[in-house]
């Protein structure tokens, strides 16, 4: 499994699309902080904070908040990573080379998930690093102490990478179930939108547990009650485990 | 008996109502180049996909390098395979594709990639992206990928499809070198039977999902002799005449035909001998021994059952 992860990173470092995603992430971070413009696609938007941000000049710490609200857009940018890491391999059937190298189906799926998780961690890290650097380079006041700023950044970064990875893990399952790269990428696009729209239409509160991406935002802004946090984590971990095991089971029983 | 690298026992495979394989059993022994021969849809690729785990095994048993292929992935790490068309990452170069495979196999020797490239004759193309390779070069890259981990067993499905005549000859030499220099056991399928005949040591004939014949090259040569094919009024009478004349190397091919092996008699002498013994000779023709003829006769025989 480690070898497969190493192989995927060897390939990604030689793929233009990955570098393009990194560049666009940096540009997006600069634009959000530089133009002091925040927004995103979410079920429970922190309206109070959004209004506060709209009404003042941002400090570096405000830039971090604005970037966190705006980070839901990154999900769509990171679809390219999903395509590079697993989608292309499936559409071109190159996985045949991998699967006859002796790796088990579960190890293969796990390796892909871990690669995507590391990618997301690096991508979000790059985003927040650019956000902080842009604020500092623009000469803005810090707004909070460095330990507080870095602590908040670290927590948001880790939680965002994890919760986006849950959506990608479900998308891997969709990819293997449908063998369609188009359907699986559309799934990633539609998931947060569908959850948001269903929530508006039905007012089913429990849908927020499945709004994986915005769970990280909710944590960052305290819109998720601490007492409720375990429910979000349980739902996400369950979705992750089920999707990985189901994907491994499907691929084991499929004509490849 | 030599050690079995691959043992297939009573394997069947069904896709919906279509029975792709029926109770297939065969054994590939260490050091063999086993040619799997069959028409389109005979089940060759299906069998190879089952061996490599690309198709789930539901019925029967496949033992690969001493391990149950259905439950153990370890054996797969000791094989190399090109199933259907060779695949590679289009945007990576030849060397990068092979380096990727080397990482997947946990190979740390940087020389391994270079060796594989040189072995398949792609040294000049090692910096070329896979998408810019010709079909023959892609086949070579596929073979390089398969042999990179120095496998004990190589499974090649139609590896010479699309190669030009020079490429076919070179590919044949590559396979022989792999077999002789690296003692790699090879299972190969192809429609180009003349090529298979030149490289293979054992032949398995697959027809409509069933192995109809399995034999080694010596037996094939004995059963498929070239020589003079005589059409006579009564083949049994002609056989008795040849027997009495001390000619043993001949094969009776039905009621009215037999083949006398090369180097036994000149056509004129054979004709004189049979006519003098009262056998009505209709024709004498020279018959070249070929795997195609043998295969065609085998299918004809199978069809008449």
Coordinates of C-alpha atoms in Angstrom, one line a residue:
Chain A
X1 CA 0.0 0.0 0.0
X2 CA 2.9 2.4 0.9
X3 CA 4.4 1.6 -2.5
X4 CA 1.2 2.5 -4.3
X5 CA 1.0 5.8 -2.4
X6 CA 4.6 6.5 -3.4
X7 CA 3.8 5.6 -7.0
X8 CA 0.8 7.9 -7.0
X9 CA 2.9 10.8 -5.7
X10 CA 5.6 10.1 -8.2
X11 CA 3.0 10.4 -11.0
X12 CA 1.3 13.5 -9.5
X13 CA 4.5 15.4 -9.3
X14 CA 4.8 14.8 -13.1
X15 CA 1.3 15.8 -13.9
X16 CA 0.6 19.4 -15.0
X17 CA -3.0 19.3 -13.7
X18 CA -1.7 19.0 -10.2
X19 CA 0.5 22.0 -10.5
X20 CA -2.3 23.9 -12.1
X21 CA -4.6 23.1 -9.1
X22 CA -1.8 24.3 -6.8
X23 CA -1.5 27.6 -8.8
X24 CA -5.3 28.2 -8.9
X25 CA -5.5 27.5 -5.1
X26 CA -2.9 30.2 -4.5
X27 CA -4.6 32.6 -6.9
X28 CA -8.0 32.0 -5.2
X29 CA -6.5 32.6 -1.7
X30 CA -4.9 35.8 -2.9
X31 CA -8.2 37.0 -4.5
X32 CA -10.3 36.2 -1.4
X33 CA -8.0 37.9 1.0
X34 CA -6.8 40.7 -1.4
X35 CA -10.3 41.7 -2.3
X36 CA -11.7 41.0 1.1
X37 CA -14.5 38.9 -0.5
X38 CA -16.0 35.9 1.2
X39 CA -18.7 33.4 0.2
X40 CA -19.4 29.7 -0.5
X41 CA -21.9 26.9 -0.8
X42 CA -23.1 25.7 2.5
X43 CA -26.2 24.7 4.6
X44 CA -25.5 26.7 7.7
X45 CA -23.7 29.9 6.6
X46 CA -22.3 31.9 9.5
X47 CA -24.3 35.0 8.4
X48 CA -23.3 37.1 11.4
X49 CA -19.7 36.6 10.7
X50 CA -20.2 37.2 7.0
X51 CA -21.9 40.5 7.7
X52 CA -19.1 41.5 10.1
X53 CA -16.5 40.7 7.5
X54 CA -18.4 42.7 4.9
X55 CA -18.5 45.7 7.1
X56 CA -14.8 46.1 8.0
X57 CA -11.2 46.1 6.8
X58 CA -9.8 42.6 7.3
X59 CA -7.0 41.8 9.7
X60 CA -4.9 38.7 9.0
X61 CA -7.1 36.8 11.4
X62 CA -10.2 38.1 9.5
X63 CA -8.6 36.9 6.3
X64 CA -8.4 33.4 7.8
X65 CA -12.1 33.5 8.6
X66 CA -13.0 34.9 5.2
X67 CA -10.9 32.2 3.6
X68 CA -12.5 29.5 5.6
X69 CA -16.0 30.6 4.6
X70 CA -14.8 30.7 1.0
X71 CA -13.0 27.4 1.1
X72 CA -16.1 25.4 0.0
X73 CA -15.3 26.5 -3.6
X74 CA -12.0 24.6 -3.2
X75 CA -13.9 21.4 -3.3
X76 CA -14.7 21.9 -6.9
X77 CA -11.1 22.8 -7.7
X78 CA -9.9 19.7 -5.9
X79 CA -12.0 17.5 -8.2
X80 CA -9.0 17.7 -10.5
X81 CA -7.0 15.8 -7.9
X82 CA -9.7 13.1 -7.7
X83 CA -9.4 12.8 -11.5
X84 CA -5.6 12.6 -11.4
X85 CA -5.3 10.2 -8.5
X86 CA -8.0 7.6 -9.4
X87 CA -10.3 8.8 -12.2
X88 CA -7.9 8.8 -15.1
X89 CA -6.6 5.4 -14.0
X90 CA -10.1 4.0 -14.1
X91 CA -11.2 5.6 -17.4
X92 CA -8.0 4.4 -19.1
X93 CA -8.1 1.0 -17.3
X94 CA -4.5 1.5 -16.2
X95 CA -5.5 0.0 -12.9
X96 CA -5.0 -3.4 -14.5
X97 CA -1.2 -2.9 -14.2
X98 CA -1.6 -2.0 -10.5
X99 CA -4.0 -4.8 -9.6
X100 CA -1.8 -7.5 -11.1
X101 CA 1.2 -6.2 -9.2
X102 CA 0.0 -8.1 -6.1
X103 CA -1.7 -5.3 -4.2
X104 CA -5.0 -6.4 -2.6
X105 CA -8.2 -4.6 -3.6
X106 CA -8.7 -3.2 -0.1
X107 CA -5.1 -2.0 -0.1
X108 CA -5.6 -0.4 -3.5
X109 CA -8.7 1.6 -2.4
X110 CA -7.0 2.5 0.9
X111 CA -3.9 3.7 -0.9
X112 CA -6.1 5.9 -3.2
X113 CA -8.0 7.3 -0.2
X114 CA -4.8 8.1 1.8
X115 CA -3.2 9.7 -1.3
X116 CA -6.3 11.9 -1.7
X117 CA -6.3 12.8 2.0
X118 CA -2.7 13.8 1.9
X119 CA -3.4 15.8 -1.3
X120 CA -6.2 17.6 0.4
X121 CA -4.1 18.3 3.4
X122 CA -1.4 19.7 1.2
X123 CA -3.9 21.7 -0.9
X124 CA -5.6 23.2 2.1
X125 CA -2.2 23.9 3.7
X126 CA -1.2 25.8 0.6
X127 CA -4.4 27.7 0.7
X128 CA -4.1 28.8 4.3
X129 CA -0.4 29.5 4.0
X130 CA -1.2 31.8 1.0
X131 CA -4.0 33.4 3.0
X132 CA -1.8 34.3 5.9
X133 CA 1.1 35.4 3.7
X134 CA -1.2 37.6 1.6
X135 CA -2.5 39.3 4.8
X136 CA 0.9 39.8 6.2
X137 CA 2.4 41.0 2.9
X138 CA -0.6 43.4 2.5
X139 CA 0.6 45.0 5.8
X140 CA -2.7 44.2 7.7
X141 CA -2.9 44.0 11.5
X142 CA -2.6 40.5 12.8
X143 CA -6.0 40.5 14.7
X144 CA -4.9 37.7 17.0
X145 CA -1.7 36.4 18.4
X146 CA 0.4 34.1 16.2
X147 CA -0.2 31.0 18.4
X148 CA -3.9 31.6 18.3
X149 CA -3.9 32.2 14.5
X150 CA -1.8 29.1 13.8
X151 CA -3.8 27.0 16.2
X152 CA -7.1 28.0 14.4
X153 CA -5.5 27.4 11.0
X154 CA -4.2 24.0 12.0
X155 CA -7.6 22.9 13.3
X156 CA -9.5 24.1 10.3
X157 CA -6.9 22.7 7.9
X158 CA -7.0 19.2 9.4
X159 CA -10.8 19.1 9.8
X160 CA -11.4 20.5 6.2
X161 CA -9.0 17.9 4.7
X162 CA -10.7 15.1 6.6
X163 CA -14.3 16.1 5.8
X164 CA -13.6 16.7 2.1
X165 CA -11.9 13.3 2.0
X166 CA -15.2 11.8 3.1
X167 CA -16.9 13.2 0.0
X168 CA -14.0 11.9 -2.2
X169 CA -14.2 8.5 -0.6
X170 CA -17.9 8.3 -1.5
X171 CA -17.0 9.5 -5.0
X172 CA -14.5 6.6 -5.3
X173 CA -17.4 4.2 -4.4
X174 CA -19.6 5.9 -7.1
X175 CA -16.7 5.6 -9.6
X176 CA -16.3 1.9 -9.0
X177 CA -20.0 1.2 -8.9
X178 CA -20.8 3.1 -12.1
X179 CA -17.3 2.9 -13.8
X180 CA -18.1 6.4 -14.9
X181 CA -15.6 9.2 -14.3
X182 CA -18.3 11.7 -15.3
X183 CA -20.9 10.4 -12.8
X184 CA -18.4 10.3 -10.0
X185 CA -17.2 13.9 -10.6
X186 CA -20.7 15.1 -11.0
X187 CA -21.4 13.4 -7.6
X188 CA -18.7 15.5 -6.0
X189 CA -20.2 18.7 -7.4
X190 CA -23.8 17.8 -6.6
X191 CA -23.3 16.4 -3.1
X192 CA -22.9 19.7 -1.1
X193 CA -25.5 21.5 -3.4
X194 CA -28.0 18.7 -3.0
X195 CA -27.6 18.6 0.7
X196 CA -28.0 22.4 0.9
X197 CA -31.1 22.4 -1.3
X198 CA -32.7 19.5 0.4
X199 CA -32.1 21.1 3.7
X200 CA -33.8 24.3 2.6
X201 CA -36.7 22.4 1.0
X202 CA -37.3 19.9 3.8
X203 CA -35.8 21.5 6.9
X204 CA -34.5 18.1 7.9
X205 CA -31.9 19.1 10.4
X206 CA -30.1 15.7 10.3
X207 CA -29.0 16.5 6.7
X208 CA -26.3 18.8 8.2
X209 CA -24.5 15.6 9.4
X210 CA -24.0 14.7 5.8
X211 CA -22.9 18.1 4.7
X212 CA -19.3 16.9 5.2
X213 CA -17.5 19.8 3.7
X214 CA -19.2 22.5 5.7
X215 CA -18.8 20.6 8.9
X216 CA -15.2 22.0 9.0
X217 CA -16.6 25.5 8.5
X218 CA -19.1 24.9 11.2
X219 CA -16.4 23.8 13.6
X220 CA -14.3 26.8 12.7
X221 CA -17.1 29.3 13.5
X222 CA -18.8 27.5 16.3
X223 CA -22.1 27.0 14.4
X224 CA -21.8 23.3 15.3
X225 CA -22.5 22.8 19.0
X226 CA -19.7 21.0 20.9
X227 CA -22.3 18.6 22.2
X228 CA -23.3 17.7 18.6
X229 CA -19.7 17.3 17.3
X230 CA -19.6 13.5 18.0
X231 CA -22.6 13.0 15.7
X232 CA -20.8 14.7 12.8
X233 CA -17.6 12.7 13.4
X234 CA -19.5 9.3 13.8
X235 CA -21.5 10.0 10.5
X236 CA -18.3 10.9 8.7
X237 CA -16.2 8.0 9.9
X238 CA -19.1 5.6 9.2
X239 CA -19.5 7.0 5.6
X240 CA -15.7 6.7 5.2
X241 CA -15.5 3.1 6.4
X242 CA -18.6 2.0 4.5
X243 CA -17.5 3.6 1.3
X244 CA -14.0 2.1 1.4
X245 CA -15.2 -1.4 2.3
X246 CA -18.0 -1.3 -0.3
X247 CA -15.6 0.0 -3.0
X248 CA -13.1 -2.8 -2.1
X249 CA -15.9 -5.4 -2.2
X250 CA -17.2 -4.1 -5.5
X251 CA -13.9 -4.1 -7.2
X252 CA -13.1 -7.6 -5.9
X253 CA -16.3 -8.9 -7.6
X254 CA -16.1 -6.9 -10.8
X255 CA -14.9 -7.8 -14.2
X256 CA -12.0 -5.4 -14.7
Chain B
X1 CA 7.7 -34.2 -13.0
X2 CA 8.7 -30.5 -13.3
X3 CA 7.2 -28.1 -10.8
X4 CA 3.8 -26.6 -11.8
X5 CA 3.8 -22.8 -12.1
X6 CA 0.1 -22.7 -12.9
X7 CA -2.5 -25.3 -12.3
X8 CA -6.1 -24.8 -13.4
X9 CA -8.6 -27.3 -12.3
X10 CA -12.2 -27.5 -13.5
X11 CA -12.6 -23.8 -14.1
X12 CA -15.8 -22.6 -15.6
X13 CA -17.0 -19.0 -16.3
X14 CA -20.3 -17.7 -17.3
X15 CA -21.4 -14.2 -18.4
X16 CA -25.2 -14.1 -18.2
X17 CA -26.3 -17.0 -20.4
X18 CA -23.0 -17.2 -22.2
X19 CA -20.7 -20.0 -21.1
X20 CA -17.2 -18.6 -21.7
X21 CA -15.3 -21.5 -20.1
X22 CA -16.4 -25.0 -19.4
X23 CA -14.5 -27.2 -16.9
X24 CA -11.1 -26.0 -18.1
X25 CA -8.1 -27.8 -16.6
X26 CA -4.5 -27.3 -17.6
X27 CA -1.0 -27.2 -16.1
X28 CA 1.9 -24.9 -17.0
X29 CA 5.2 -26.2 -15.8
X30 CA 8.3 -24.3 -14.9
X31 CA 10.4 -23.4 -17.9
X32 CA 7.6 -23.9 -20.4
X33 CA 6.4 -21.5 -23.0
X34 CA 2.7 -22.5 -23.1
X35 CA 0.8 -21.4 -26.2
X36 CA -2.9 -21.0 -25.7
X37 CA -4.6 -21.3 -29.1
X38 CA -8.2 -20.7 -30.0
X39 CA -10.5 -18.7 -32.2
X40 CA -12.0 -15.4 -31.2
X41 CA -14.3 -15.9 -28.3
X42 CA -12.8 -19.3 -27.4
X43 CA -12.1 -18.0 -23.9
X44 CA -8.3 -17.3 -24.0
X45 CA -8.6 -13.8 -22.6
X46 CA -11.2 -14.8 -20.1
X47 CA -8.9 -17.5 -18.8
X48 CA -5.9 -15.1 -18.6
X49 CA -8.1 -12.6 -16.8
X50 CA -9.1 -15.3 -14.3
X51 CA -5.4 -16.2 -13.7
X52 CA -4.4 -12.6 -13.1
X53 CA -7.4 -11.9 -10.9
X54 CA -9.0 -9.3 -13.2
X55 CA -12.0 -11.5 -13.4
X56 CA -13.5 -13.1 -10.2
X57 CA -13.2 -16.8 -10.1
X58 CA -16.5 -18.5 -9.2
X59 CA -16.1 -22.1 -10.2
X60 CA -13.0 -24.2 -10.1
X61 CA -9.5 -23.7 -8.7
X62 CA -6.4 -21.8 -9.9
X63 CA -3.1 -22.5 -8.2
X64 CA -0.5 -19.9 -9.1
X65 CA 3.1 -20.5 -8.0
X66 CA 1.7 -22.8 -5.4
X67 CA -0.9 -20.4 -4.0
X68 CA -4.6 -20.3 -4.4
X69 CA -5.0 -17.3 -6.8
X70 CA -8.5 -16.5 -5.6
X71 CA -7.5 -15.9 -2.0
X72 CA -3.9 -14.9 -2.1
X73 CA -2.5 -11.8 -3.9
X74 CA 1.1 -12.7 -3.1
X75 CA 1.6 -14.9 -6.1
X76 CA 0.6 -12.0 -8.3
X77 CA 3.6 -10.1 -7.2
X78 CA 5.8 -12.8 -8.8
X79 CA 4.1 -12.6 -12.2
X80 CA 4.0 -10.2 -15.0
X81 CA 1.2 -9.8 -17.5
X82 CA -0.1 -7.9 -20.5
X83 CA -3.8 -8.6 -20.8
X84 CA -5.7 -7.4 -23.8
X85 CA -4.0 -4.2 -25.0
X86 CA -1.0 -2.9 -23.0
X87 CA -1.9 0.2 -20.9
X88 CA 0.3 3.0 -19.7
X89 CA 0.0 6.6 -18.5
X90 CA -0.1 8.5 -21.8
X91 CA 1.5 11.7 -20.4
X92 CA 4.4 9.9 -18.7
X93 CA 7.5 8.9 -20.7
X94 CA 8.6 5.3 -21.2
X95 CA 11.1 5.6 -18.4
X96 CA 8.6 7.3 -16.1
X97 CA 6.0 4.7 -16.7
X98 CA 8.5 2.0 -15.8
X99 CA 9.8 3.9 -12.8
X100 CA 6.2 4.1 -11.6
X101 CA 5.9 0.3 -11.9
X102 CA 9.2 -0.1 -10.1
X103 CA 7.9 1.9 -7.2
X104 CA 4.7 -0.1 -7.1
X105 CA 6.8 -3.3 -7.0
X106 CA 9.1 -1.9 -4.3
X107 CA 12.1 -2.2 -6.6
X108 CA 14.9 0.0 -5.3
X109 CA 17.6 -0.9 -7.9
X110 CA 17.7 2.1 -10.3
X111 CA 19.3 -0.2 -12.9
X112 CA 16.1 -2.3 -13.1
X113 CA 14.3 0.3 -15.2
X114 CA 17.2 0.7 -17.5
X115 CA 17.6 -3.0 -17.9
X116 CA 14.0 -3.5 -18.8
X117 CA 14.2 -0.6 -21.4
X118 CA 17.3 -2.1 -22.9
X119 CA 15.8 -5.6 -22.9
X120 CA 12.8 -4.6 -25.0
X121 CA 14.9 -2.3 -27.2
X122 CA 13.2 1.0 -26.2
X123 CA 16.4 2.8 -25.2
X124 CA 16.0 5.4 -27.9
X125 CA 12.4 6.1 -26.8
X126 CA 12.9 6.2 -23.1
X127 CA 12.1 9.9 -22.9
X128 CA 9.2 9.7 -25.3
X129 CA 5.7 10.0 -23.9
X130 CA 3.6 6.8 -24.0
X131 CA 1.0 8.6 -26.1
X132 CA 3.6 9.2 -28.9
X133 CA 4.7 5.6 -29.2
X134 CA 3.7 3.4 -32.1
X135 CA 1.6 0.3 -31.5
X136 CA 4.6 -1.9 -31.6
X137 CA 6.5 0.3 -29.2
X138 CA 3.5 0.3 -26.9
X139 CA 3.6 -3.5 -27.0
X140 CA 7.2 -3.4 -26.0
X141 CA 6.5 -1.0 -23.2
X142 CA 3.8 -3.4 -22.0
X143 CA 6.3 -6.2 -22.0
X144 CA 8.9 -4.1 -20.2
X145 CA 6.3 -3.3 -17.6
X146 CA 5.5 -7.0 -17.2
X147 CA 9.1 -8.1 -16.9
X148 CA 10.4 -5.2 -14.8
X149 CA 9.9 -7.1 -11.5
X150 CA 11.8 -10.1 -12.9
X151 CA 8.7 -12.3 -12.8
X152 CA 8.8 -16.1 -12.5
X153 CA 5.8 -16.3 -14.7
X154 CA 4.6 -14.1 -17.6
X155 CA 1.1 -14.0 -19.0
X156 CA 0.8 -12.5 -22.4
X157 CA -2.5 -12.0 -24.2
X158 CA -2.1 -11.4 -27.9
X159 CA 1.3 -9.6 -27.4
X160 CA 2.2 -9.6 -31.1
X161 CA -1.1 -8.0 -32.4
X162 CA -0.4 -5.0 -34.5
X163 CA 3.4 -5.6 -34.8
X164 CA 5.1 -5.3 -38.1
X165 CA 7.0 -8.3 -39.5
X166 CA 10.3 -7.0 -38.0
X167 CA 8.6 -6.4 -34.7
X168 CA 7.2 -9.9 -34.7
X169 CA 10.6 -11.4 -35.2
X170 CA 12.2 -9.2 -32.5
X171 CA 9.3 -10.0 -30.1
X172 CA 9.9 -13.7 -30.7
X173 CA 13.6 -13.3 -29.9
X174 CA 12.7 -11.4 -26.8
X175 CA 10.4 -14.1 -25.5
X176 CA 13.1 -16.8 -26.2
X177 CA 15.7 -14.7 -24.4
X178 CA 13.4 -14.3 -21.4
X179 CA 12.7 -18.0 -21.3
X180 CA 16.4 -19.0 -21.8
X181 CA 18.2 -16.2 -19.9
X182 CA 15.9 -15.5 -17.1
X183 CA 14.1 -18.9 -16.9
X184 CA 10.8 -17.2 -17.2
X185 CA 7.8 -19.4 -17.7
X186 CA 5.4 -17.9 -20.2
X187 CA 1.8 -18.4 -21.0
X188 CA 1.0 -16.7 -24.4
X189 CA -1.9 -16.5 -26.7
X190 CA -1.9 -15.3 -30.3
X191 CA -3.7 -15.7 -33.6
X192 CA -0.4 -15.8 -35.4
X193 CA 0.1 -19.5 -35.1
X194 CA 3.4 -19.6 -37.1
X195 CA 4.9 -17.4 -34.4
X196 CA 3.5 -19.5 -31.6
X197 CA 4.9 -22.6 -33.2
X198 CA 8.4 -21.1 -33.2
X199 CA 8.4 -20.0 -29.6
X200 CA 6.2 -22.4 -27.7
X201 CA 7.2 -25.7 -26.0
X202 CA 3.6 -26.7 -25.1
X203 CA 0.3 -26.1 -26.9
X204 CA -3.2 -26.0 -25.4
X205 CA -6.1 -25.7 -27.9
X206 CA -9.2 -23.9 -26.5
X207 CA -12.4 -24.3 -28.5
X208 CA -15.7 -22.8 -27.3
X209 CA -14.5 -22.6 -23.8
X210 CA -13.1 -26.1 -23.6
X211 CA -9.6 -27.4 -23.8
X212 CA -9.8 -29.9 -26.6
X213 CA -6.2 -30.8 -26.9
X214 CA -3.0 -30.3 -24.9
X215 CA 0.4 -31.5 -26.1
X216 CA 4.1 -30.7 -26.1
X217 CA 6.0 -29.7 -29.2
X218 CA 7.6 -33.2 -29.8
X219 CA 4.1 -34.8 -29.7
X220 CA 2.7 -32.1 -32.0
X221 CA 5.5 -32.6 -34.5
X222 CA 5.0 -36.4 -34.4
X223 CA 1.2 -35.9 -34.9
X224 CA 1.6 -33.2 -37.4
X225 CA 4.2 -34.5 -39.8
X226 CA 5.0 -32.9 -43.2
X227 CA 5.7 -35.2 -46.1
X228 CA 3.8 -36.7 -48.9
X229 CA 0.0 -36.9 -48.6
X230 CA -1.4 -39.7 -50.7
X231 CA -5.0 -40.0 -51.6
X232 CA -5.9 -43.7 -52.3
X233 CA -8.8 -45.9 -52.8
X234 CA -8.2 -47.7 -49.5
X235 CA -6.0 -46.1 -46.8
X236 CA -5.8 -49.3 -44.7
X237 CA -4.5 -51.3 -47.7
X238 CA -2.0 -48.6 -48.5
X239 CA -0.9 -48.6 -44.8
X240 CA -0.3 -52.4 -44.9
X241 CA 1.8 -52.0 -48.1
X242 CA 4.0 -49.3 -46.4
X243 CA 4.2 -51.4 -43.2
X244 CA 5.4 -54.4 -45.2
X245 CA 8.0 -52.3 -46.9
X246 CA 9.4 -51.3 -43.5
X247 CA 8.2 -47.7 -43.7
X248 CA 6.9 -46.8 -40.2
X249 CA 6.8 -42.9 -40.3
X250 CA 3.4 -42.4 -41.8
X251 CA 0.0 -41.2 -40.5
X252 CA -3.4 -42.4 -41.7
X253 CA -5.7 -39.4 -42.1
X254 CA -9.1 -41.0 -42.7
X255 CA -10.3 -43.8 -45.0
X256 CA -8.6 -42.5 -48.1
X257 CA -5.7 -40.4 -47.1
X258 CA -2.3 -40.9 -45.4
X259 CA 0.8 -38.9 -45.0
X260 CA 4.3 -40.4 -45.3
X261 CA 6.8 -38.4 -43.3
X262 CA 9.5 -36.3 -45.0
X263 CA 12.6 -38.2 -46.2
X264 CA 11.1 -41.7 -46.4
X265 CA 10.4 -42.0 -50.1
X266 CA 10.4 -40.0 -53.3
X267 CA 6.9 -39.4 -54.7
X268 CA 7.6 -41.5 -57.8
X269 CA 8.9 -44.4 -55.7
X270 CA 5.9 -44.2 -53.4
X271 CA 3.5 -44.2 -56.3
X272 CA 5.2 -47.2 -57.9
X273 CA 5.2 -49.2 -54.7
X274 CA 1.5 -48.6 -54.1
X275 CA 0.4 -49.2 -57.7
X276 CA 2.4 -52.4 -57.9
X277 CA 0.7 -53.6 -54.8
X278 CA -2.7 -53.0 -56.4
X279 CA -3.6 -49.8 -54.4
X280 CA -5.5 -47.2 -56.5
X281 CA -3.5 -43.9 -56.1
X282 CA -5.6 -40.8 -56.9
X283 CA -3.0 -38.2 -56.0
X284 CA 0.2 -37.5 -54.2
X285 CA 0.9 -34.0 -52.9
X286 CA 3.6 -32.4 -50.8
X287 CA 2.3 -31.5 -47.4
X288 CA 4.0 -28.8 -45.3
X289 CA 3.7 -29.4 -41.5
X290 CA 2.1 -26.3 -39.9
X291 CA 0.4 -25.4 -36.7
X292 CA -2.4 -23.9 -38.8
X293 CA -3.1 -27.2 -40.5
X294 CA -3.1 -29.0 -37.3
X295 CA -5.4 -26.5 -35.6
X296 CA -7.8 -26.5 -38.6
X297 CA -7.8 -30.4 -38.6
X298 CA -8.4 -30.3 -34.9
X299 CA -11.4 -28.0 -35.2
X300 CA -12.7 -30.0 -38.1
X301 CA -12.5 -33.2 -36.0
X302 CA -14.2 -31.4 -33.1
X303 CA -16.9 -30.1 -35.4
X304 CA -17.7 -33.5 -36.8
X305 CA -18.2 -35.0 -33.3

